[in-house]
């Protein structure tokens, strides 16, 4: 069921991008550890097994950047672009993150 | 911006419910710890601050049940119903979880 897999992917990317764009601009070490753990746990618990395996490989090759909001959101944008590339999807211009993800908070 | 907040909520609930419905039927202690940590980190990092605070309170009052897939998915369904109640939304019949959440995996 490719439709369900795609819907789950869209929902997850939305949460993850919005999260990095609300992450502190100057995080504490504890906040940095929280984001890093959260991303690693997401890659373990993600319901699509093939996607989870792919995400785990990406996290190994490109460890999460958590030093600031900008670093985290650009890191995630580049990871999403690597998934896009593998799936034959167009690359996203990471300069447009702010306009695309608004959590309304 | 209530529309953005609602979209983020829908995306997040979709990921969380699908995750608990793919969680192992007989998890190891390590898998149980992973789900519990994941939920607590979600409540810290969730981009809507008011929602995050509410979720943290719920996790304190009703600690995640991680002993099995059934326990975890029914626990999450009841937590979502508590949020529904607070927001004046109808309660969801947790007997329909399986039909509603298909990850297509
Ligand atoms: C961690 C993870 C791993 C995945 N692995 C796989 C896999 O191995 N196989 C598989 O079939 N599917 C996988 N998926 C699902 C896949 O990435 C897509 O979500 C799904 O195919 C739906 O694609 P889409 O074209 O609707 O856009 P999506 O890729 O879901 O993106 C949603 C929207 O985000 C925006 N966007 C696109 N690129 C970026 C970017 N780089 N940065 C910020 N915003 C962007 C665009 O507006 C786009 O419409 C994975 C999903 C996740 C979350
Ligand atoms: C952790 C968390 C806390 C939140 N706290 C707040 C808050 O404090 N204030 C606020 O304004 N918004 C909050 N939200 C957002 C809010 O819960 C809704 O997501 C949002 O209002 C959109 O609602 P909706 O009517 O589209 O359905 P949603 O509640 O988003 O549900 C999406 C779909 O899931 C199904 N569903 C409904 N109930 C259940 C259930 N119990 N179990 C399984 N499936 C179900 C239905 O098919 C429903 O259409 C929170 C979201 C999350 C994830």
mmCIF file of C-alpha atoms in Angstrom, chain B:
data_model
loop_
_atom_site.group_PDB
_atom_site.id
_atom_site.type_symbol
_atom_site.label_atom_id
_atom_site.label_comp_id
_atom_site.label_asym_id
_atom_site.label_seq_id
_atom_site.Cartn_x
_atom_site.Cartn_y
_atom_site.Cartn_z
ATOM 1 C CA UNK B 1 -2.744 30.310 13.279
ATOM 2 C CA UNK B 2 -5.167 27.560 14.271
ATOM 3 C CA UNK B 3 -5.076 25.803 10.873
ATOM 4 C CA UNK B 4 -1.332 25.167 11.072
ATOM 5 C CA UNK B 5 -1.653 23.953 14.666
ATOM 6 C CA UNK B 6 -4.444 21.539 13.701
ATOM 7 C CA UNK B 7 -2.491 20.194 10.695
ATOM 8 C CA UNK B 8 0.538 19.593 12.860
ATOM 9 C CA UNK B 9 -1.646 17.786 15.390
ATOM 10 C CA UNK B 10 -3.205 15.539 12.744
ATOM 11 C CA UNK B 11 0.230 14.686 11.324
ATOM 12 C CA UNK B 12 1.574 13.858 14.768
ATOM 13 C CA UNK B 13 -1.356 11.708 15.860
ATOM 14 C CA UNK B 14 -1.091 9.780 12.584
ATOM 15 C CA UNK B 15 2.587 9.026 13.170
ATOM 16 C CA UNK B 16 2.073 8.107 16.831
ATOM 17 C CA UNK B 17 -0.936 5.815 16.306
ATOM 18 C CA UNK B 18 0.675 4.072 13.336
ATOM 19 C CA UNK B 19 3.831 3.607 15.403
ATOM 20 C CA UNK B 20 2.047 1.953 18.342
ATOM 21 C CA UNK B 21 0.138 -0.312 15.940
ATOM 22 C CA UNK B 22 3.454 -1.546 14.479
ATOM 23 C CA UNK B 23 5.163 -1.782 17.850
ATOM 24 C CA UNK B 24 6.151 -5.405 18.701
ATOM 25 C CA UNK B 25 3.460 -7.628 20.175
ATOM 26 C CA UNK B 26 6.066 -8.953 22.621
ATOM 27 C CA UNK B 27 8.639 -6.167 23.040
ATOM 28 C CA UNK B 28 12.001 -6.589 24.788
ATOM 29 C CA UNK B 29 12.864 -4.322 27.719
ATOM 30 C CA UNK B 30 15.038 -2.312 25.336
ATOM 31 C CA UNK B 31 12.117 -1.821 22.949
ATOM 32 C CA UNK B 32 9.884 -0.832 25.866
ATOM 33 C CA UNK B 33 12.416 1.765 26.995
ATOM 34 C CA UNK B 34 12.707 3.067 23.436
ATOM 35 C CA UNK B 35 8.958 3.712 23.111
ATOM 36 C CA UNK B 36 8.708 5.275 26.539
ATOM 37 C CA UNK B 37 11.700 7.583 25.890
ATOM 38 C CA UNK B 38 10.357 8.463 22.465
ATOM 39 C CA UNK B 39 7.008 9.575 23.916
ATOM 40 C CA UNK B 40 8.637 11.640 26.659
ATOM 41 C CA UNK B 41 10.987 13.300 24.159
ATOM 42 C CA UNK B 42 8.024 14.022 21.864
ATOM 43 C CA UNK B 43 6.351 15.825 24.761
ATOM 44 C CA UNK B 44 9.490 17.953 25.268
ATOM 45 C CA UNK B 45 10.198 18.771 21.622
ATOM 46 C CA UNK B 46 6.654 19.123 20.273
ATOM 47 C CA UNK B 47 6.578 22.472 18.433
ATOM 48 C CA UNK B 48 3.301 23.773 19.930
ATOM 49 C CA UNK B 49 4.233 24.830 23.450
ATOM 50 C CA UNK B 50 0.704 24.708 24.916
ATOM 51 C CA UNK B 51 0.208 21.202 23.439
ATOM 52 C CA UNK B 52 3.607 20.050 24.714
ATOM 53 C CA UNK B 53 2.766 21.184 28.255
ATOM 54 C CA UNK B 54 -0.591 19.376 28.081
ATOM 55 C CA UNK B 55 1.063 16.203 26.785
ATOM 56 C CA UNK B 56 3.670 16.325 29.590
ATOM 57 C CA UNK B 57 0.897 16.508 32.182
ATOM 58 C CA UNK B 58 -0.900 13.558 30.583
ATOM 59 C CA UNK B 59 2.303 11.477 30.562
ATOM 60 C CA UNK B 60 2.760 12.181 34.263
ATOM 61 C CA UNK B 61 -0.812 11.257 35.145
ATOM 62 C CA UNK B 62 -0.987 8.255 32.770
ATOM 63 C CA UNK B 63 2.490 6.772 32.173
ATOM 64 C CA UNK B 64 2.911 5.087 28.762
ATOM 65 C CA UNK B 65 1.936 1.428 28.651
ATOM 66 C CA UNK B 66 4.561 -0.443 26.693
ATOM 67 C CA UNK B 67 4.127 -4.091 27.657
ATOM 68 C CA UNK B 68 2.621 -5.053 24.268
ATOM 69 C CA UNK B 69 1.349 -3.620 20.991
ATOM 70 C CA UNK B 70 -2.227 -3.820 22.258
ATOM 71 C CA UNK B 71 -1.412 -2.086 25.542
ATOM 72 C CA UNK B 72 0.534 0.710 23.803
ATOM 73 C CA UNK B 73 -2.048 1.364 21.096
ATOM 74 C CA UNK B 74 -4.986 1.408 23.537
ATOM 75 C CA UNK B 75 -3.044 3.640 25.928
ATOM 76 C CA UNK B 76 -2.367 6.148 23.121
ATOM 77 C CA UNK B 77 -5.985 6.004 21.989
ATOM 78 C CA UNK B 78 -7.139 6.873 25.504
ATOM 79 C CA UNK B 79 -4.618 9.748 25.752
ATOM 80 C CA UNK B 80 -5.826 11.127 22.400
ATOM 81 C CA UNK B 81 -9.402 10.876 23.722
ATOM 82 C CA UNK B 82 -8.397 12.938 26.755
ATOM 83 C CA UNK B 83 -7.066 15.642 24.423
ATOM 84 C CA UNK B 84 -10.274 15.366 22.358
ATOM 85 C CA UNK B 85 -12.350 15.844 25.488
ATOM 86 C CA UNK B 86 -10.414 18.942 26.543
ATOM 87 C CA UNK B 87 -10.843 20.407 23.047
ATOM 88 C CA UNK B 88 -14.552 19.526 22.903
ATOM 89 C CA UNK B 89 -14.062 16.912 20.161
ATOM 90 C CA UNK B 90 -15.946 13.603 19.982
ATOM 91 C CA UNK B 91 -14.426 10.529 21.589
ATOM 92 C CA UNK B 92 -12.953 7.910 19.214
ATOM 93 C CA UNK B 93 -13.931 4.240 19.576
ATOM 94 C CA UNK B 94 -10.628 2.463 20.208
ATOM 95 C CA UNK B 95 -12.028 -0.744 18.699
ATOM 96 C CA UNK B 96 -11.519 0.889 15.276
ATOM 97 C CA UNK B 97 -7.785 1.544 15.534
ATOM 98 C CA UNK B 98 -6.762 -1.262 13.197
ATOM 99 C CA UNK B 99 -8.988 -0.136 10.326
ATOM 100 C CA UNK B 100 -8.002 3.524 10.715
ATOM 101 C CA UNK B 101 -4.206 3.281 10.768
ATOM 102 C CA UNK B 102 -2.487 1.392 7.974
ATOM 103 C CA UNK B 103 1.159 2.204 7.419
ATOM 104 C CA UNK B 104 1.237 0.335 4.119
ATOM 105 C CA UNK B 105 4.383 -1.498 5.193
#
